[in-house]
Amino acid sequence: MAAQPEENTRLGRASRHIRLQTIVWLRWLAVAGQTATILLVGFGLNFPLPLLTCAVLIGALAVANLFLSARFPATYRLEPWEATLLLAFDLLQLTALIYITGGLSNPFAPLICVQVIIAFASQPMKHSLMLLAFALACVTSIAFSPFPVPWYPGETLPIQIIIHIGIWCSIVAMMLFAAFYAYRVSHEANQLADALAATELVLEREKHLSQLDGLAAAAAHELGTPLATISVVAKEMERELGNDERFGEDVALLRSQSERCRDILRRLTSLSADGEEHLRKLPLSSLIEEVIAPHREFGIKLRLIEKSGRSGEPVGARNAGIIYGLGNLLENAVDYARELVTVTSSYDAHHVKVVIEDDGQGYAPDILARIGEPYVTKRQNETRAGGLGLGLFIAKTLLERSGAVLTFENRIDDGPGARVAIVWPREIMEDKKNK
């Protein structure tokens, strides 16, 4: 089943909480880099610098870092507004440092983009946009710096106004491009991580359900001995008190109910023993029937075509991922079909193939190119919610993990509609150990 959009983004929002330790380490790196640069320019190149002011600004960043390290544990995760404030402080400190060392003429001016990139890679869009606006104001402010860029004593490095404008434009363009790129990469990574987490949850649920039969058998085995004891005691009591007016009926009821419990446990044990082989091995025809069965009562006709018959059909180990993946693809076809969904199975010595077709409108061209990505949610002429979302991504992921190759396309020869072909190498799908 496809998840609702609100559910799709919940895990993503929770994962966009950056660790304080990450900010702390980045700040120490900034302190080290700024200190090394000031020492190199001031003492290595002997360029005139406002060393005291620079030292105060760098010291302020170091003191703030020491305070955060002492006040919060290293594993503390920052709320979005906290991370935004810290990044804004860092941005302000760097802006002040660049402002007093030449403004836009300073070759390190593009470093103002760093905090914006971090924000767009790790924070929600609203907070990132706020920091972007602040960064744009900072870039504009350093354009009016009255301080000259550090240069050889007695010389002034002339920078034309048109160069200043060009540098400002380049920094702003780089900031916008890098911010967009960082956001897209981070957003897609979060979506993929959330979708894979949901995939793991689906597999765990299916495995849990398949283990219930074994649990029932174990319970039946463990309860058999005490119930047998109760039955023996009940028989002895019935023999002694069978004609007793006060307890005879109660003893007879106790014995009959204990026998009933033992009969239920015998059936559970027998069901587990008889069904174990069925649960462990699954012929292709049984696999398809298990996938189709839950979707027969939705007003859409389901047609099964077995091209290769059942003689010599592949028999594979029961795989919850395959069953869930095929079921999700079939559910999607039923959702968008007008009247008919066709499931075609075939096999040969090397391959096993299942094709699911519907007579709906098919895939829109732009969606067809993105099938299988997380949260692709629209089909051509879509009139209902749900459909091609996280569920399809999970289905594709599960089937590909089982060794299948999936092909999504629109039907051409038999009228409009969508077609999904799933092909496995026979040696992968087939359980050769049980042959």
XYZ file of C-alpha atoms in Angstrom:
435
model
C 0.000 0.000 0.000
C 1.249 3.449 -0.814
C 1.905 5.681 2.168
C 0.159 9.012 2.508
C 2.245 12.114 1.781
C 2.211 13.204 5.435
C 3.589 9.830 6.473
C 6.148 9.916 3.677
C 7.787 13.074 4.996
C 7.607 12.389 8.719
C 10.754 10.289 8.827
C 12.492 12.773 6.540
C 11.769 15.673 8.884
C 13.018 13.728 11.892
C 16.248 12.799 10.127
C 17.098 16.442 9.299
C 18.266 17.196 12.863
C 22.001 17.828 12.690
C 24.200 16.730 15.579
C 25.758 19.472 17.685
C 29.102 17.680 17.525
C 29.088 18.144 13.741
C 28.730 21.918 14.130
C 31.405 21.949 16.827
C 33.944 20.129 14.639
C 33.189 22.367 11.667
C 33.718 25.405 13.868
C 37.072 24.152 15.152
C 38.069 23.621 11.545
C 37.026 27.218 10.797
C 38.971 28.515 13.814
C 42.088 26.633 12.714
C 41.754 27.795 9.108
C 41.123 31.431 10.017
C 44.007 31.462 12.488
C 46.420 29.905 9.997
C 45.371 32.378 7.295
C 45.789 35.430 9.566
C 49.218 34.234 10.726
C 50.351 33.552 7.173
C 49.132 36.909 5.828
C 50.219 38.988 8.829
C 53.557 37.368 9.645
C 54.445 35.253 6.647
C 53.708 37.838 3.955
C 54.008 40.838 6.292
C 50.797 42.367 4.995
C 49.213 44.965 7.295
C 46.239 43.502 9.168
C 43.979 44.550 12.092
C 45.407 41.664 14.087
C 43.674 42.498 17.385
C 40.223 42.730 15.831
C 40.788 39.528 13.882
C 41.938 37.784 17.068
C 38.816 38.945 18.915
C 36.524 37.639 16.165
C 38.287 34.277 15.973
C 38.371 34.070 19.775
C 34.622 34.725 19.920
C 34.007 31.701 17.699
C 36.324 29.541 19.819
C 34.699 30.666 23.103
C 31.232 29.945 21.690
C 32.430 26.496 20.707
C 33.830 25.800 24.180
C 30.555 26.914 25.745
C 28.494 24.596 23.529
C 30.820 21.658 24.198
C 30.533 22.191 27.961
C 26.805 22.925 27.997
C 25.481 20.089 25.804
C 26.422 16.418 25.308
C 28.168 15.472 22.071
C 25.146 13.416 20.939
C 22.703 16.321 21.292
C 20.711 16.911 18.106
C 19.825 20.478 17.286
C 16.308 21.603 16.591
C 16.017 23.416 13.243
C 15.786 26.860 14.868
C 18.835 26.109 17.044
C 20.907 24.996 14.072
C 19.800 28.077 12.121
C 20.878 30.405 14.933
C 24.290 28.734 15.239
C 24.870 28.877 11.493
C 23.757 32.510 11.456
C 26.282 33.288 14.227
C 29.031 31.582 12.224
C 27.993 33.499 9.142
C 28.023 36.797 11.038
C 31.498 36.098 12.464
C 32.905 35.240 9.037
C 31.239 38.293 7.485
C 32.792 40.590 10.086
C 36.207 39.023 9.520
C 35.955 39.483 5.752
C 34.523 43.002 6.162
C 37.632 44.273 7.995
C 40.029 42.542 5.602
C 38.952 43.949 2.254
C 35.307 42.937 1.772
C 34.603 41.569 -1.686
C 38.251 42.118 -2.629
C 39.202 39.436 -0.111
C 39.803 36.166 -2.029
C 38.141 34.239 0.841
C 34.804 36.062 0.431
C 33.117 33.068 -1.313
C 33.420 31.118 1.971
C 30.219 32.901 3.029
C 28.408 30.257 0.989
C 29.488 27.433 3.334
C 26.888 27.982 6.058
C 24.113 28.239 3.480
C 25.156 24.935 1.901
C 25.182 23.254 5.333
C 21.711 24.610 6.082
C 20.191 23.404 2.806
C 21.808 19.994 3.228
C 20.548 19.438 6.766
C 17.641 21.753 7.657
C 14.002 22.216 6.621
C 13.338 24.537 3.722
C 11.815 27.351 5.803
C 14.858 27.709 8.055
C 17.251 27.324 5.133
C 15.558 30.141 3.231
C 15.814 32.382 6.286
C 19.554 31.750 6.479
C 19.875 32.313 2.724
C 18.245 35.731 3.043
C 20.615 36.595 5.905
C 23.601 35.435 3.832
C 22.547 37.607 0.908
C 22.389 40.586 3.261
C 25.890 39.727 4.544
C 27.311 39.495 1.038
C 25.772 42.847 0.189
C 27.157 44.436 3.361
C 30.757 43.437 2.676
C 30.450 45.040 -0.757
C 30.525 48.416 1.071
C 33.601 47.631 3.176
C 35.858 50.721 3.487
C 38.836 48.569 4.483
C 41.446 47.790 1.841
C 42.471 44.257 1.098
C 45.787 43.417 2.854
C 48.621 44.098 0.440
C 52.293 45.073 0.383
C 53.065 48.027 2.672
C 52.903 51.369 0.870
C 50.935 49.870 -2.033
C 47.192 49.761 -2.707
C 45.594 47.007 -4.742
C 43.178 48.826 -7.071
C 39.852 47.015 -7.610
C 37.453 48.528 -10.105
C 33.783 48.874 -9.160
C 32.762 46.626 -12.044
C 34.959 43.871 -10.581
C 33.218 44.298 -7.222
C 29.841 43.934 -8.907
C 31.029 40.862 -10.776
C 32.356 39.247 -7.589
C 29.074 39.979 -5.808
C 27.102 38.405 -8.640
C 29.352 35.355 -8.756
C 29.088 34.760 -4.993
C 25.296 35.112 -5.068
C 25.010 32.799 -8.081
C 27.296 30.224 -6.473
C 25.338 30.443 -3.232
C 21.985 29.882 -4.948
C 23.244 27.045 -7.140
C 25.109 25.270 -4.343
C 22.128 25.643 -1.989
C 19.721 24.149 -4.535
C 22.115 21.312 -5.359
C 22.750 20.486 -1.688
C 19.026 20.498 -0.934
C 18.145 18.207 -3.837
C 20.890 15.702 -3.056
C 20.033 15.664 0.652
C 16.296 15.480 0.027
C 16.610 12.542 -2.351
C 18.960 10.750 0.043
C 16.465 11.196 2.886
C 13.618 9.946 0.715
C 15.625 6.899 -0.281
C 16.587 6.157 3.325
C 12.968 6.483 4.496
C 11.700 4.283 1.704
C 14.298 1.603 2.408
C 13.396 1.740 6.106
C 9.765 1.175 5.159
C 10.875 -1.735 2.965
C 12.634 -3.341 5.914
C 9.510 -2.908 8.051
C 7.403 -4.646 5.393
C 9.828 -7.567 5.238
C 9.904 -7.893 9.011
C 6.098 -7.951 9.123
C 5.894 -10.631 6.436
C 8.527 -12.746 8.203
C 6.652 -12.357 11.468
C 3.442 -13.610 9.884
C 5.199 -16.603 8.367
C 6.602 -17.532 11.781
C 3.199 -17.651 13.485
C 2.552 -21.185 12.227
C 5.685 -22.430 13.965
C 4.688 -20.617 17.114
C 1.266 -22.308 17.070
C 2.908 -25.715 16.707
C 5.249 -25.003 19.615
C 2.334 -23.880 21.785
C 0.398 -27.026 20.920
C 3.366 -29.199 21.849
C 3.949 -27.436 25.175
C 0.266 -27.510 26.183
C -0.244 -31.147 25.231
C 1.291 -32.635 28.411
C -0.614 -30.562 31.011
C -3.889 -31.091 29.137
C -3.271 -34.834 29.048
C -2.761 -34.765 32.832
C -5.973 -32.782 33.300
C -7.844 -35.273 31.112
C -6.572 -38.265 33.131
C -7.509 -36.616 36.430
C -10.939 -35.664 35.005
C -11.568 -39.294 33.991
C -10.686 -40.527 37.494
C -12.960 -37.909 39.057
C -15.778 -38.818 36.672
C -15.442 -42.473 37.591
C -15.626 -41.632 41.303
C -18.221 -38.843 41.153
C -20.166 -39.702 38.010
C -23.374 -40.330 39.929
C -22.888 -37.509 42.413
C -25.776 -35.038 42.161
C -23.650 -32.049 43.180
C -20.450 -32.551 41.141
C -21.203 -35.228 38.538
C -22.259 -32.807 35.780
C -19.386 -30.435 36.509
C -16.819 -33.237 36.302
C -18.322 -34.489 33.035
C -18.162 -30.936 31.616
C -14.540 -30.578 32.750
C -13.590 -33.842 31.011
C -15.418 -32.963 27.770
C -13.804 -29.502 27.611
C -10.331 -30.933 28.234
C -10.901 -33.403 25.381
C -12.025 -30.513 23.197
C -8.837 -28.600 23.976
C -6.715 -31.639 23.153
C -8.573 -32.055 19.852
C -7.906 -28.405 18.930
C -4.219 -28.822 19.716
C -4.062 -32.022 17.647
C -5.524 -30.137 14.675
C -3.022 -27.299 15.131
C -0.128 -29.750 15.221
C -1.458 -31.623 12.214
C -2.009 -28.382 10.295
C 1.547 -27.287 10.948
C 3.003 -30.636 9.888
C 0.870 -30.855 6.743
C 1.389 -27.237 5.809
C 5.102 -26.975 6.463
C 6.058 -28.160 3.020
C 3.495 -25.829 1.450
C 4.887 -22.900 3.399
C 8.465 -23.791 2.566
C 8.042 -24.549 -1.144
C 5.783 -22.712 -3.565
C 5.205 -23.632 -7.235
C 4.862 -20.736 -9.671
C 1.122 -21.361 -10.149
C 0.519 -21.331 -6.373
C 2.580 -18.166 -6.044
C 0.474 -16.392 -8.681
C -2.779 -17.606 -7.112
C -1.712 -16.393 -3.675
C -0.934 -12.975 -5.144
C -4.207 -12.748 -7.094
C -6.605 -14.078 -4.425
C -6.875 -10.923 -2.237
C -7.809 -8.745 -5.247
C -10.730 -10.705 -6.719
C -13.512 -8.798 -4.953
C -12.842 -5.232 -6.119
C -15.114 -5.088 -9.171
C -12.232 -5.555 -11.627
C -12.007 -8.776 -13.636
C -8.744 -10.671 -13.141
C -7.625 -12.956 -15.958
C -4.796 -15.443 -15.498
C -2.925 -16.769 -18.526
C -0.446 -19.612 -17.990
C 1.480 -19.832 -21.244
C 3.752 -22.679 -20.200
C 1.255 -24.811 -18.304
C 2.009 -26.449 -14.977
C 4.013 -29.470 -16.049
C 7.579 -28.944 -14.922
C 6.849 -25.499 -13.508
C 9.501 -23.963 -11.258
C 9.165 -24.570 -7.537
C 10.868 -21.991 -5.365
C 11.330 -21.272 -1.711
C 8.529 -19.148 -0.280
C 9.720 -15.532 -0.410
C 7.731 -12.867 1.440
C 9.410 -10.127 -0.607
C 8.258 -11.623 -3.929
C 4.702 -12.122 -2.674
C 4.458 -8.602 -1.315
C 6.112 -7.034 -4.378
C 3.884 -8.797 -6.904
C 0.834 -8.076 -4.744
C 1.628 -4.381 -4.690
C 2.073 -4.228 -8.476
C -1.210 -6.088 -8.947
C -2.974 -3.777 -6.492
C -1.724 -0.782 -8.445
C -3.028 -2.305 -11.685
C -6.428 -2.963 -10.111
C -6.582 0.629 -8.828
C -6.120 2.093 -12.312
C -7.853 -0.503 -14.481
C -11.237 0.205 -16.016
C -12.494 -3.365 -16.312
C -9.716 -5.915 -16.693
C -6.312 -6.838 -15.301
C -4.379 -9.650 -16.980
C -1.639 -11.652 -15.277
C 0.474 -13.779 -17.618
C 3.046 -16.283 -16.390
C 5.566 -18.200 -18.446
C 8.862 -19.985 -18.040
C 11.527 -21.845 -19.940
C 14.782 -23.532 -19.034
C 16.468 -20.251 -18.192
C 13.892 -17.637 -17.198
C 10.645 -17.161 -15.265
C 8.424 -14.286 -16.343
C 5.302 -12.654 -14.906
C 3.530 -9.842 -16.776
C 0.816 -7.670 -15.185
C -1.327 -5.570 -17.553
C -4.314 -3.283 -17.010
C -6.682 -1.475 -19.384
C -6.379 1.942 -17.736
C -4.813 5.093 -19.147
C -1.219 3.932 -18.723
C 1.744 5.980 -17.571
C 2.334 9.592 -18.526
C 5.636 9.964 -20.440
C 7.311 12.040 -17.714
C 6.266 9.556 -15.015
C 7.349 6.526 -17.043
C 10.947 7.753 -16.999
C 10.892 8.002 -13.190
C 9.074 4.797 -12.291
C 10.557 3.212 -9.185
C 11.811 6.418 -7.578
C 10.426 7.125 -4.100
C 7.177 9.115 -4.032
C 6.425 9.229 -7.731
C 2.698 9.633 -7.216
C 0.896 10.283 -10.479
C -0.337 8.369 -13.466
C -1.738 9.780 -16.659
C -5.144 11.388 -16.083
C -5.092 10.458 -12.417
C -8.433 10.966 -10.706
C -7.782 9.349 -7.336
C -5.312 9.609 -4.507
C -2.585 7.063 -3.866
C -1.116 4.844 -6.560
C 2.449 5.187 -7.715
C 4.112 6.274 -4.505
C 6.259 4.679 -1.860
C 4.457 1.353 -2.313
C 5.702 0.953 -5.871
C 9.240 1.809 -4.831
C 9.072 -0.840 -2.098
C 7.682 -3.415 -4.535
C 10.420 -2.697 -7.077
C 13.101 -2.842 -4.391
C 11.876 -6.168 -2.990
C 11.582 -7.804 -6.405
C 15.011 -6.589 -7.512
C 16.477 -7.961 -4.281
C 15.038 -11.354 -5.242
C 16.970 -11.212 -8.522
C 14.204 -9.929 -10.809
C 14.501 -7.374 -13.607
C 11.456 -5.094 -13.943
C 10.273 -3.297 -17.079
C 7.524 -0.648 -16.961
C 5.856 0.411 -20.203
C 2.565 1.373 -21.814
C 0.658 -1.133 -23.929
C 0.550 -0.390 -27.625
C -0.894 -3.415 -29.409
C -3.967 -4.141 -27.230
C -5.237 -0.647 -26.526
C -4.322 1.766 -23.742
C -3.027 0.552 -20.415
C 0.103 -0.152 -18.413
C 2.322 -3.208 -18.489
C 4.858 -4.413 -15.926
C 7.121 -7.339 -16.797
C 9.050 -9.142 -14.052
C 11.735 -11.608 -15.161
C 13.879 -13.853 -12.942
C 16.716 -16.183 -13.915
C 15.203 -19.596 -13.261
C 18.160 -20.834 -11.232
C 17.720 -17.894 -8.823
C 13.971 -18.206 -8.360
C 13.829 -21.994 -8.353
C 14.579 -23.927 -5.190
C 16.960 -26.480 -6.636
C 17.821 -27.938 -3.215
C 14.289 -29.307 -2.931
C 14.201 -30.863 -6.399
